[in-house]
Coordinates of C-alpha atoms in Angstrom, one line a residue:
Chain A
X1 CA 77.2 132.6 98.6
X2 CA 80.1 131.0 100.2
X3 CA 79.1 128.6 103.2
X4 CA 80.7 128.0 106.5
X5 CA 81.2 125.2 108.8
X6 CA 80.5 125.1 112.5
X7 CA 77.2 126.9 112.3
X8 CA 74.7 126.3 114.8
X9 CA 72.8 123.6 113.1
X10 CA 70.5 120.9 114.6
X11 CA 71.9 117.7 113.9
X12 CA 68.4 115.9 114.4
X13 CA 67.3 117.6 111.3
X14 CA 69.4 115.2 109.4
X15 CA 68.5 111.6 108.5
X16 CA 69.2 108.9 106.0
X17 CA 72.3 107.6 104.2
X18 CA 73.0 108.7 100.7
X19 CA 75.0 107.3 98.1
X20 CA 76.4 109.5 95.2
X21 CA 75.9 107.1 92.2
X22 CA 78.8 107.3 89.8
X23 CA 78.0 106.9 86.2
X24 CA 80.5 107.1 83.3
X25 CA 79.3 107.5 79.8
X26 CA 75.6 106.4 80.9
X27 CA 76.8 103.3 82.7
X28 CA 76.6 102.9 86.3
X29 CA 80.2 102.6 87.8
X30 CA 80.7 99.4 90.2
X31 CA 81.6 101.1 93.3
X32 CA 78.2 102.5 93.5
X33 CA 76.9 99.1 94.7
X34 CA 79.7 99.0 96.8
X35 CA 78.7 102.3 98.5
X36 CA 74.9 101.0 98.7
X37 CA 76.2 97.6 100.4
X38 CA 78.1 99.7 102.9
X39 CA 75.2 102.1 103.4
X40 CA 72.8 99.3 104.1
X41 CA 75.3 97.9 106.7
X42 CA 75.3 101.4 108.5
X43 CA 71.5 101.9 108.1
X44 CA 71.0 98.3 110.0
X45 CA 69.3 98.8 113.2
X46 CA 68.6 102.6 112.7
X47 CA 65.5 104.5 111.4
X48 CA 67.8 105.6 108.5
X49 CA 66.8 104.7 104.9
X50 CA 69.4 104.2 102.2
X51 CA 69.2 106.5 99.2
X52 CA 71.4 106.7 96.0
X53 CA 71.7 109.9 93.7
X54 CA 72.5 109.7 90.1
X55 CA 72.8 112.7 87.9
X56 CA 72.6 112.4 84.2
X57 CA 70.5 112.3 81.1
X58 CA 68.6 109.8 79.4
X59 CA 70.0 107.1 81.8
X60 CA 66.6 106.2 83.3
X61 CA 66.8 102.4 82.8
X62 CA 70.4 102.5 83.9
X63 CA 69.1 104.3 87.3
X64 CA 66.2 102.0 87.8
X65 CA 68.8 99.0 88.1
X66 CA 69.8 100.4 91.2
X67 CA 66.3 99.7 92.9
X68 CA 67.4 95.8 92.8
X69 CA 70.1 96.6 95.2
X70 CA 67.9 97.4 97.9
X71 CA 67.9 101.1 98.0
X72 CA 64.8 102.9 99.4
X73 CA 64.8 105.8 96.9
X74 CA 67.0 107.0 94.1
X75 CA 67.0 110.6 93.3
X76 CA 67.7 110.9 89.6
X77 CA 69.0 114.3 88.7
X78 CA 68.0 114.6 85.2
X79 CA 69.0 117.5 82.9
X80 CA 70.4 117.8 79.4
X81 CA 73.4 119.8 81.1
X82 CA 74.3 116.5 82.9
X83 CA 74.6 114.3 79.9
X84 CA 78.4 114.5 79.9
X85 CA 80.4 114.7 83.3
X86 CA 81.3 118.2 84.5
X87 CA 82.6 119.2 88.0
X88 CA 80.7 122.3 88.0
X89 CA 77.5 120.8 86.7
X90 CA 77.4 117.7 88.6
X91 CA 78.6 119.4 92.0
X92 CA 76.1 122.2 91.8
X93 CA 73.0 119.7 91.0
X94 CA 74.1 117.5 93.8
X95 CA 75.1 120.1 96.5
X96 CA 71.5 121.8 95.9
X97 CA 69.8 118.3 96.8
X98 CA 71.6 117.8 99.7
X99 CA 71.0 121.3 101.1
X100 CA 67.6 120.7 100.7
X101 CA 67.1 117.3 101.8
X102 CA 69.4 117.1 104.6
X103 CA 71.0 113.6 104.5
X104 CA 72.8 112.4 107.6
X105 CA 75.8 110.7 105.7
X106 CA 76.9 111.1 102.2
X107 CA 79.1 108.6 100.7
X108 CA 81.3 109.3 97.5
X109 CA 83.3 106.6 95.7
X110 CA 87.1 107.6 95.8
X111 CA 87.6 107.3 92.1
X112 CA 89.2 110.0 90.2
X113 CA 85.8 111.5 89.6
X114 CA 84.7 111.1 93.2
X115 CA 87.6 112.6 94.4
X116 CA 87.1 115.7 92.2
X117 CA 83.7 116.0 93.1
X118 CA 83.5 115.4 96.8
X119 CA 85.7 118.1 98.1
X120 CA 83.7 120.5 95.8
X121 CA 80.6 119.3 97.3
X122 CA 81.7 119.5 101.0
X123 CA 83.1 123.0 100.3
X124 CA 79.5 124.0 98.7
X125 CA 77.7 122.5 101.5
X126 CA 79.9 123.7 104.4
X127 CA 80.8 120.3 105.8
X128 CA 83.9 118.4 106.6
X129 CA 84.9 115.4 104.2
X130 CA 86.9 112.3 105.0
X131 CA 88.8 111.0 102.0
X132 CA 89.5 107.5 100.7
X133 CA 88.1 105.5 103.9
X134 CA 88.7 101.9 104.2
X135 CA 86.3 101.2 107.1
X136 CA 83.1 102.8 108.2
X137 CA 81.3 102.2 111.5
X138 CA 78.6 103.9 113.6
X139 CA 79.6 104.9 117.2
X140 CA 76.9 103.2 119.1
X141 CA 77.2 105.5 121.9
X142 CA 75.9 108.7 119.8
X143 CA 75.5 107.4 116.3
X144 CA 78.4 109.3 114.9
X145 CA 80.2 108.0 111.7
X146 CA 83.7 106.7 112.4
X147 CA 85.8 107.0 109.2
X148 CA 89.0 105.1 109.0
X149 CA 91.4 105.5 106.4
X150 CA 95.2 104.9 105.7
X151 CA 97.6 107.7 105.9
X152 CA 101.4 107.6 105.3
X153 CA 101.2 105.1 102.4
X154 CA 99.2 102.9 104.7
X155 CA 101.9 102.8 107.4
X156 CA 99.4 104.3 109.8
X157 CA 95.5 104.1 110.1
X158 CA 93.4 107.3 111.3
X159 CA 89.7 107.1 112.5
X160 CA 88.4 110.6 111.8
X161 CA 85.0 112.2 112.7
X162 CA 83.1 115.0 111.7
X163 CA 81.1 115.8 114.8
X164 CA 79.6 119.4 114.5
X165 CA 78.7 119.4 111.0
X166 CA 76.3 117.6 108.4
X167 CA 76.0 115.7 106.6
X168 CA 79.1 113.4 107.5
X169 CA 80.9 112.9 104.4
X170 CA 83.4 110.4 103.1
X171 CA 84.7 109.1 100.0
X172 CA 85.2 105.5 100.1
X173 CA 88.1 103.7 98.3
X174 CA 86.7 101.3 95.5
X175 CA 87.4 97.6 95.9
X176 CA 87.3 97.6 99.7
X177 CA 83.7 97.7 100.8
X178 CA 81.2 94.7 99.9
X179 CA 78.6 95.0 97.0
X180 CA 75.1 95.0 97.7
X181 CA 73.5 91.9 96.7
X182 CA 71.5 91.8 93.6
X183 CA 67.6 91.2 94.7
X184 CA 65.3 89.3 92.5
X185 CA 62.9 92.0 92.9
X186 CA 63.0 95.6 92.9
X187 CA 62.1 97.9 96.0
X188 CA 62.2 101.6 96.4
X189 CA 61.3 104.3 94.0
X190 CA 63.1 106.4 91.6
X191 CA 62.3 110.3 92.0
X192 CA 63.4 112.4 89.1
X193 CA 64.6 115.9 90.1
X194 CA 65.2 118.7 87.8
X195 CA 68.1 121.0 89.1
X196 CA 68.3 124.7 88.6
X197 CA 71.4 124.5 86.4
X198 CA 72.1 126.9 83.7
X199 CA 74.5 126.3 80.8
X200 CA 76.8 129.4 82.2
X201 CA 77.3 127.5 85.4
X202 CA 79.6 125.1 83.6
X203 CA 82.8 126.9 83.1
X204 CA 84.7 123.9 82.6
X205 CA 83.6 121.1 80.1
X206 CA 84.7 117.9 78.5
X207 CA 85.4 118.3 74.9
X208 CA 86.9 114.9 74.1
X209 CA 86.9 111.5 75.6
X210 CA 89.9 109.4 74.9
X211 CA 89.1 105.7 75.7
X212 CA 92.5 103.8 76.8
X213 CA 91.9 101.6 73.8
X214 CA 93.7 98.6 75.8
X215 CA 91.6 95.6 77.1
X216 CA 90.5 96.7 80.7
X217 CA 91.7 94.6 83.3
X218 CA 89.3 94.1 85.9
X219 CA 91.4 93.5 89.2
X220 CA 88.6 94.6 91.6
X221 CA 86.0 91.9 90.6
X222 CA 88.9 89.0 90.1
X223 CA 88.4 86.1 92.4
X224 CA 92.1 85.2 91.7
X225 CA 95.0 87.4 91.2
X226 CA 98.5 86.4 90.3
X227 CA 101.0 89.4 90.6
X228 CA 104.7 89.7 89.7
X229 CA 107.0 91.9 91.1
X230 CA 110.6 92.8 90.6
X231 CA 111.5 89.4 91.3
X232 CA 110.6 88.3 88.0
X233 CA 113.4 90.0 86.4
X234 CA 112.0 91.4 83.3
X235 CA 108.8 92.2 81.1
X236 CA 109.1 88.6 80.0
X237 CA 108.9 87.5 83.3
X238 CA 104.9 88.3 82.9
X239 CA 104.5 85.6 80.4
X240 CA 105.1 83.1 83.2
X241 CA 102.6 85.2 85.6
X242 CA 100.0 85.3 82.9
X243 CA 100.3 81.6 81.9
X244 CA 99.4 80.9 85.6
X245 CA 96.9 83.5 85.9
X246 CA 95.3 82.1 82.8
X247 CA 95.6 78.5 84.1
X248 CA 93.4 79.5 87.3
X249 CA 91.2 81.6 85.6
X250 CA 92.5 84.7 87.2
X251 CA 94.0 88.2 86.2
X252 CA 97.2 89.6 86.2
X253 CA 98.5 92.1 88.6
X254 CA 101.5 93.8 89.3
X255 CA 103.7 95.7 91.7
X256 CA 104.7 99.3 91.4
X257 CA 108.3 98.5 90.7
X258 CA 107.4 96.8 87.5
X259 CA 105.0 99.5 86.2
X260 CA 107.6 102.2 87.1
X261 CA 110.2 100.1 85.0
X262 CA 107.6 100.0 82.1
X263 CA 107.3 96.2 82.1
X264 CA 103.5 96.4 82.3
X265 CA 100.8 98.9 82.3
X266 CA 99.6 101.0 85.2
X267 CA 96.0 99.4 84.8
X268 CA 97.5 96.0 86.6
X269 CA 99.1 97.8 89.4
X270 CA 98.0 96.6 92.8
X271 CA 98.6 99.1 95.9
X272 CA 98.5 102.4 97.6
X273 CA 98.6 104.3 94.0
X274 CA 97.1 101.4 92.0
X275 CA 93.9 99.3 92.7
X276 CA 93.2 97.9 95.8
X277 CA 91.9 94.3 95.4
X278 CA 90.4 91.9 97.7
X279 CA 90.4 88.5 95.7
X280 CA 89.8 85.0 97.4
X281 CA 93.3 83.9 96.4
X282 CA 96.3 86.5 95.7
X283 CA 99.4 85.1 94.7
X284 CA 102.6 87.4 94.8
X285 CA 105.3 86.3 92.8
X286 CA 108.9 87.9 93.2
X287 CA 107.1 90.7 95.3
X288 CA 109.0 91.7 98.4
X289 CA 105.9 93.3 100.1
X290 CA 106.4 97.2 100.3
X291 CA 103.9 98.5 102.4
X292 CA 102.5 100.5 99.7
X293 CA 101.7 97.1 97.9
X294 CA 100.4 95.6 101.1
X295 CA 98.1 98.6 101.6
X296 CA 96.4 97.5 98.4
X297 CA 96.0 94.0 98.7
X298 CA 96.2 92.7 102.5
X299 CA 92.5 92.2 102.7
X300 CA 92.7 89.3 100.2
X301 CA 91.3 86.1 101.8
X302 CA 94.4 83.9 101.0
X303 CA 97.6 85.2 100.3
X304 CA 100.3 82.9 98.8
X305 CA 103.9 84.3 98.6
X306 CA 106.5 83.1 96.3
X307 CA 110.1 84.6 96.5
X308 CA 113.7 83.7 96.5
X309 CA 114.3 85.6 99.6
X310 CA 113.4 84.2 102.7
X311 CA 113.7 87.6 104.6
X312 CA 111.0 89.3 102.1
X313 CA 108.5 91.2 104.0
X314 CA 105.7 89.7 102.1
X315 CA 106.1 86.3 104.1
X316 CA 105.0 88.1 107.1
X317 CA 101.6 88.6 105.7
X318 CA 101.0 85.7 103.7
X319 CA 99.2 82.4 104.3
X320 CA 101.2 80.1 102.5
X321 CA 104.8 81.0 101.6
X322 CA 107.1 79.1 99.2
X323 CA 110.9 80.1 99.1
X324 CA 111.7 79.2 95.7
X325 CA 112.6 80.2 91.9
X326 CA 109.4 81.0 90.1
X327 CA 110.8 79.7 87.0
X328 CA 110.9 76.4 88.8
X329 CA 107.8 76.8 91.1
X330 CA 105.2 78.3 88.8
X331 CA 105.7 75.8 86.0
X332 CA 105.3 73.0 88.6
X333 CA 102.2 74.7 89.9
X334 CA 100.6 74.7 86.4
X335 CA 101.3 70.7 86.0
X336 CA 99.8 70.1 89.6
X337 CA 96.7 72.2 88.4
X338 CA 96.1 70.2 85.2
X339 CA 96.6 67.0 87.2
X340 CA 93.6 68.3 89.5
X341 CA 91.5 68.8 86.4
X342 CA 91.9 65.3 85.0
X343 CA 91.2 64.1 88.3
X344 CA 87.9 65.9 88.3
X345 CA 86.8 64.6 84.8
Chain B
X1 CA 99.3 136.0 83.0
X2 CA 99.9 135.1 86.9
X3 CA 100.3 131.6 88.1
X4 CA 100.2 130.8 91.8
X5 CA 101.3 127.4 92.8
X6 CA 100.5 125.8 95.9
X7 CA 103.1 123.6 97.7
X8 CA 103.2 121.6 100.6
X9 CA 106.4 120.3 102.6
X10 CA 105.8 116.8 103.7
X11 CA 108.0 114.1 105.4
X12 CA 109.6 111.7 102.9
X13 CA 107.0 108.7 103.6
X14 CA 109.6 106.3 102.0
X15 CA 111.7 107.2 105.3
X16 CA 108.8 107.3 107.6
X17 CA 108.8 104.8 110.7
X18 CA 106.1 104.0 112.8
X19 CA 106.4 103.6 116.6
X20 CA 104.4 100.5 116.9
X21 CA 103.6 100.6 120.4
X22 CA 102.3 104.1 120.4
X23 CA 101.1 104.3 116.9
X24 CA 102.8 107.5 116.2
X25 CA 105.0 108.7 113.6
X26 CA 108.9 108.9 113.9
X27 CA 109.7 111.9 112.4
X28 CA 113.5 112.2 114.0
X29 CA 115.9 112.2 111.0
X30 CA 113.2 111.9 108.2
X31 CA 113.9 114.4 105.5
X32 CA 111.5 116.9 104.4
X33 CA 110.7 117.2 100.5
X34 CA 108.4 119.1 98.3
X35 CA 105.6 117.1 98.1
X36 CA 106.3 115.3 94.8
X37 CA 102.8 116.1 92.9
X38 CA 103.2 119.7 93.9
X39 CA 106.7 119.7 92.2
X40 CA 104.9 118.6 89.2
X41 CA 102.7 121.7 89.7
X42 CA 105.5 123.8 90.0
X43 CA 107.2 122.5 87.0
X44 CA 104.1 123.2 84.8
X45 CA 104.1 126.6 86.1
X46 CA 107.7 127.2 85.1
X47 CA 107.3 125.6 81.6
X48 CA 104.1 127.8 81.0
X49 CA 106.3 130.9 82.4
X50 CA 108.9 129.9 79.7
X51 CA 106.4 130.0 76.7
X52 CA 104.2 132.8 77.8
X53 CA 105.0 136.4 79.6
X54 CA 104.0 135.4 83.2
X55 CA 105.1 135.3 86.9
X56 CA 105.0 132.5 89.1
X57 CA 104.2 133.0 92.8
X58 CA 104.7 130.1 95.2
X59 CA 102.6 129.7 98.5
X60 CA 102.7 127.1 101.1
X61 CA 101.1 127.0 104.6
X62 CA 103.2 125.3 107.4
X63 CA 105.5 126.1 110.1
X64 CA 108.8 128.0 109.6
X65 CA 110.9 125.4 108.3
X66 CA 108.6 125.1 105.5
X67 CA 110.7 127.9 104.1
X68 CA 113.0 125.4 103.0
X69 CA 110.3 124.2 100.3
X70 CA 109.8 127.7 99.3
X71 CA 113.5 128.3 98.8
X72 CA 113.7 125.1 96.9
X73 CA 110.8 126.3 94.5
X74 CA 112.7 129.9 94.0
X75 CA 115.9 127.9 93.3
X76 CA 114.0 126.0 90.5
X77 CA 112.7 129.4 89.1
X78 CA 109.8 130.8 90.8
X79 CA 109.6 134.5 91.0
X80 CA 108.2 135.0 94.5
X81 CA 107.3 133.2 97.6
X82 CA 105.0 133.5 100.4
X83 CA 104.9 131.4 103.5
X84 CA 101.5 131.1 105.6
X85 CA 102.6 130.6 109.0
X86 CA 100.8 131.2 112.3
X87 CA 100.0 129.3 115.3
X88 CA 96.2 130.0 114.6
X89 CA 96.7 127.8 111.3
X90 CA 97.9 124.9 113.3
X91 CA 96.0 121.5 113.2
X92 CA 93.9 122.5 110.2
X93 CA 92.0 119.8 108.3
X94 CA 91.5 120.2 104.3
X95 CA 88.7 122.5 104.9
X96 CA 90.6 124.9 107.3
X97 CA 93.9 124.4 105.1
X98 CA 91.9 125.5 101.8
X99 CA 90.6 128.5 103.6
X100 CA 93.8 129.9 104.6
X101 CA 95.2 129.4 100.9
X102 CA 92.1 130.9 99.5
X103 CA 92.4 134.0 101.4
X104 CA 96.2 134.3 100.7
X105 CA 95.1 133.9 96.8
X106 CA 92.6 136.5 97.2
X107 CA 95.2 138.8 98.8
X108 CA 97.7 138.2 95.9
X109 CA 94.9 138.8 93.4
X110 CA 94.4 139.0 89.8
X111 CA 95.5 135.5 88.9
X112 CA 95.2 133.2 86.0
X113 CA 95.9 129.8 87.0
X114 CA 96.1 128.2 90.3
X115 CA 98.3 124.9 90.1
X116 CA 98.4 122.5 92.9
X117 CA 99.6 118.8 93.1
X118 CA 96.9 116.4 93.2
X119 CA 97.4 115.0 96.6
X120 CA 100.2 115.0 99.2
X121 CA 101.9 111.9 100.3
X122 CA 101.3 112.4 104.0
X123 CA 97.5 112.7 103.9
X124 CA 96.7 111.5 100.6
X125 CA 93.5 113.6 100.7
X126 CA 93.3 115.2 97.2
X127 CA 90.8 117.8 98.8
X128 CA 92.6 120.9 99.0
X129 CA 93.0 121.8 95.5
X130 CA 89.0 121.5 94.7
X131 CA 88.1 123.2 98.0
X132 CA 90.2 126.3 97.0
X133 CA 88.6 126.5 93.8
X134 CA 85.1 126.2 95.2
X135 CA 86.1 129.0 98.0
X136 CA 87.4 131.2 94.9
X137 CA 84.3 130.4 92.8
X138 CA 86.5 129.3 90.0
X139 CA 86.4 126.1 87.7
X140 CA 89.0 123.3 88.4
X141 CA 90.4 120.2 86.5
X142 CA 92.1 117.7 88.7
X143 CA 94.5 114.6 87.7
X144 CA 95.7 117.0 84.8
X145 CA 98.4 115.3 82.6
X146 CA 98.5 117.7 80.0
X147 CA 97.8 121.5 80.0
X148 CA 97.7 123.8 76.7
X149 CA 96.1 127.3 76.2
X150 CA 93.9 128.4 73.3
X151 CA 91.7 131.6 72.7
X152 CA 92.2 132.3 76.3
X153 CA 91.1 128.8 77.6
X154 CA 92.8 126.2 79.2
X155 CA 92.8 122.9 77.4
X156 CA 93.5 120.0 80.0
X157 CA 93.5 116.4 79.5
X158 CA 92.5 114.9 82.7
X159 CA 93.2 111.1 83.8
X160 CA 90.1 108.9 84.6
X161 CA 90.6 104.8 85.0
X162 CA 88.7 104.4 81.9
X163 CA 90.3 106.7 79.8
X164 CA 91.3 110.6 79.5
X165 CA 88.8 113.6 79.2
X166 CA 89.9 116.6 77.4
X167 CA 88.4 119.5 79.3
X168 CA 88.2 123.2 78.0
X169 CA 88.0 125.4 80.8
X170 CA 87.5 129.3 81.5
X171 CA 90.2 131.2 83.3
X172 CA 91.0 131.8 86.0
X173 CA 91.2 128.0 86.7
X174 CA 92.6 125.6 89.2
X175 CA 94.5 122.8 88.1
X176 CA 95.9 119.7 90.1
X177 CA 98.9 118.0 88.7
X178 CA 99.6 114.4 88.6
X179 CA 103.2 112.9 87.9
X180 CA 102.4 112.1 84.3
X181 CA 102.3 115.9 83.6
X182 CA 105.9 116.6 83.5
X183 CA 109.3 115.6 84.8
X184 CA 110.4 118.3 87.6
X185 CA 113.8 120.2 86.8
X186 CA 116.7 120.4 89.2
X187 CA 117.3 123.9 90.3
X188 CA 120.3 125.4 88.6
X189 CA 123.5 126.6 90.2
X190 CA 122.6 130.4 89.6
X191 CA 119.0 129.6 90.9
X192 CA 120.8 128.0 94.3
X193 CA 122.9 130.9 94.6
X194 CA 120.4 133.3 94.5
X195 CA 117.7 131.6 96.6
X196 CA 120.1 130.6 99.2
X197 CA 122.3 133.6 99.4
X198 CA 123.3 134.5 103.0
X199 CA 121.0 137.2 104.3
X200 CA 118.8 137.1 101.4
X201 CA 115.3 137.6 102.6
X202 CA 113.1 136.4 99.7
X203 CA 110.4 134.7 101.4
X204 CA 107.3 136.8 102.6
X205 CA 105.8 135.4 105.7
X206 CA 101.9 136.2 106.4
X207 CA 100.2 135.5 109.5
X208 CA 96.2 135.7 110.3
X209 CA 96.5 139.4 110.7
X210 CA 97.8 139.6 107.1
X211 CA 94.6 138.1 105.6
X212 CA 91.2 138.7 105.6
X213 CA 89.8 135.5 107.3
X214 CA 87.1 134.1 109.4
X215 CA 88.9 132.8 112.5
X216 CA 86.0 130.3 113.2
X217 CA 87.0 128.5 109.9
X218 CA 90.6 127.7 110.5
X219 CA 93.3 125.7 112.8
X220 CA 92.2 122.9 115.0
X221 CA 89.1 124.4 116.4
X222 CA 87.7 125.7 112.9
X223 CA 88.4 122.1 111.1
X224 CA 85.3 120.2 110.7
X225 CA 86.9 116.9 110.9
X226 CA 89.2 115.7 113.6
X227 CA 91.3 112.8 114.3
X228 CA 89.5 110.4 116.9
X229 CA 92.2 108.0 116.8
X230 CA 95.1 106.5 115.3
X231 CA 96.7 103.2 115.1
X232 CA 99.2 100.7 113.3
X233 CA 97.3 98.5 111.1
X234 CA 97.6 94.7 112.4
X235 CA 97.1 91.7 110.1
X236 CA 96.6 88.0 111.2
X237 CA 97.3 85.3 108.8
X238 CA 98.2 81.7 108.7
X239 CA 101.8 82.2 107.9
X240 CA 102.7 78.8 107.0
X241 CA 106.1 78.3 105.2
X242 CA 105.9 75.3 102.8
X243 CA 108.8 73.3 102.8
X244 CA 110.1 70.5 100.4
X245 CA 113.2 69.4 98.6
X246 CA 112.6 71.4 95.6
X247 CA 110.5 73.7 93.9
X248 CA 108.4 71.2 92.3
X249 CA 107.7 69.4 95.6
X250 CA 106.7 72.6 97.4
X251 CA 104.4 73.6 94.4
X252 CA 102.5 70.3 94.7
X253 CA 102.0 70.7 98.6
X254 CA 100.7 74.3 97.9
X255 CA 98.2 73.3 95.0
X256 CA 97.4 70.3 97.5
X257 CA 96.3 72.8 100.2
X258 CA 94.5 75.3 97.8
X259 CA 92.8 72.3 96.4
X260 CA 91.9 71.2 99.8
X261 CA 90.4 74.5 100.7
X262 CA 88.4 74.5 97.5
X263 CA 90.0 77.6 96.7
X264 CA 91.0 76.3 93.1

């Protein structure tokens, strides 16, 4: 049956904030704890509980780990048909539970999987969905969810609401929200649910998984990121970037220009079409500061920019800027760091 | 086989400027283009057409000027183009847009593959494709980077952040394209001459009366989500330029500051 929006529903029938937990090959995806952190923030001072939903099979232990992040309940949708990911299976099973339990808010990670499932869920349920949110707030006057997201490559921010339909659903950009704190003791319970799924409901199924094989770069969790842009002048420029990143115990990031030139793999890309990062220190080397790049790193606590062009837009958003040649500045920075370390001994 | 490609005409976001005071877009003089991911979707449809016996129909929802995008699609090699244009469609969010597109696809009928771009560069939602698939009750594969066919099924390699999934899907299926899928062709001279011939009326226009559609589900009023406000992002940063005689001196000052802040 095809559902519709704008039906006469009683908004007060809907309560609690749900997080759609993402698991890949049986491991909980880090965006899940970010969503829990955000859901707890939204639930503060309200009667709403925070609940997570995880669909899968034989992942009881992994599901229980979520209880240490302060969720009131985890719905574990368990079925052999959910052992591997399928849009059909996951969206049917999760939509069924949402329709039955009527949460007020549902948050989904805006990963490539979450953005596949999210709209399918919203369309099955009959509600709106706001994509790739970077900020969520509750309007204190009426409790509605204010969902803020970038548009036009981050040039404009829009706050979107879903006033007449429930649940209020959003996909949330990974790397933006603060992770829930891991507590020493588990609270809450796991409730195992069996979906009414049948094998024939799954029309598209995964037949093979190809791991990328390369060392995974963890930009999202990095405290320090040293990024290179067009100003490093070639693939060998990343040797210098990597040397500084290694010295500081950080990861290597890149602007889109370098990825498009084939100087470095896409998994290093920071920005609108790459990864959004919020490290403590972000060092932009030879990056001019295109809006698409700024959209992915401007929430960093401290931004350092090094560029030969004093007019580069990156200097307008940085905390500390150096106009200079990377080949001179970076080795000098590494020497200074070495001096610090000696001093500490 | 019949393939339907959904296209969106978008402003070229690289050219978009924002009025910093009003927080609105300055569209004057900004060129309109076929949304890049949608162009990959069209290219793939044309490649499938070249290898199999099939027709390619392109559809787009938008104002009358979106005909330009459809003409370009015809020049690239699409067989048929339909513009979905009606004041009643204006202000549609992804739900309402998918509702209109799904109604048009149902009217066209007997399709095997629906191809969409993963997302449009103006809204970046990536929601319209999956919502169309749900409304049509067909499977979907998003983020497609390789598409093959075997024994009447689509074999699609889809990107994820940690590695690719190879997905086998029954048909009809809706696929969303990413730029890794292919490199879109340029229109041929012959294609351009045919598509843009003066007086050629090669684009059908369908309005609300041409579709079987529930008017409560479309347009600004039918959209479940609304824009509450829009604004230009602001940043507040220390913004200190570090001076010095040379790079070495500047580097020393910088590391000193980071060390004082206990950042390194």
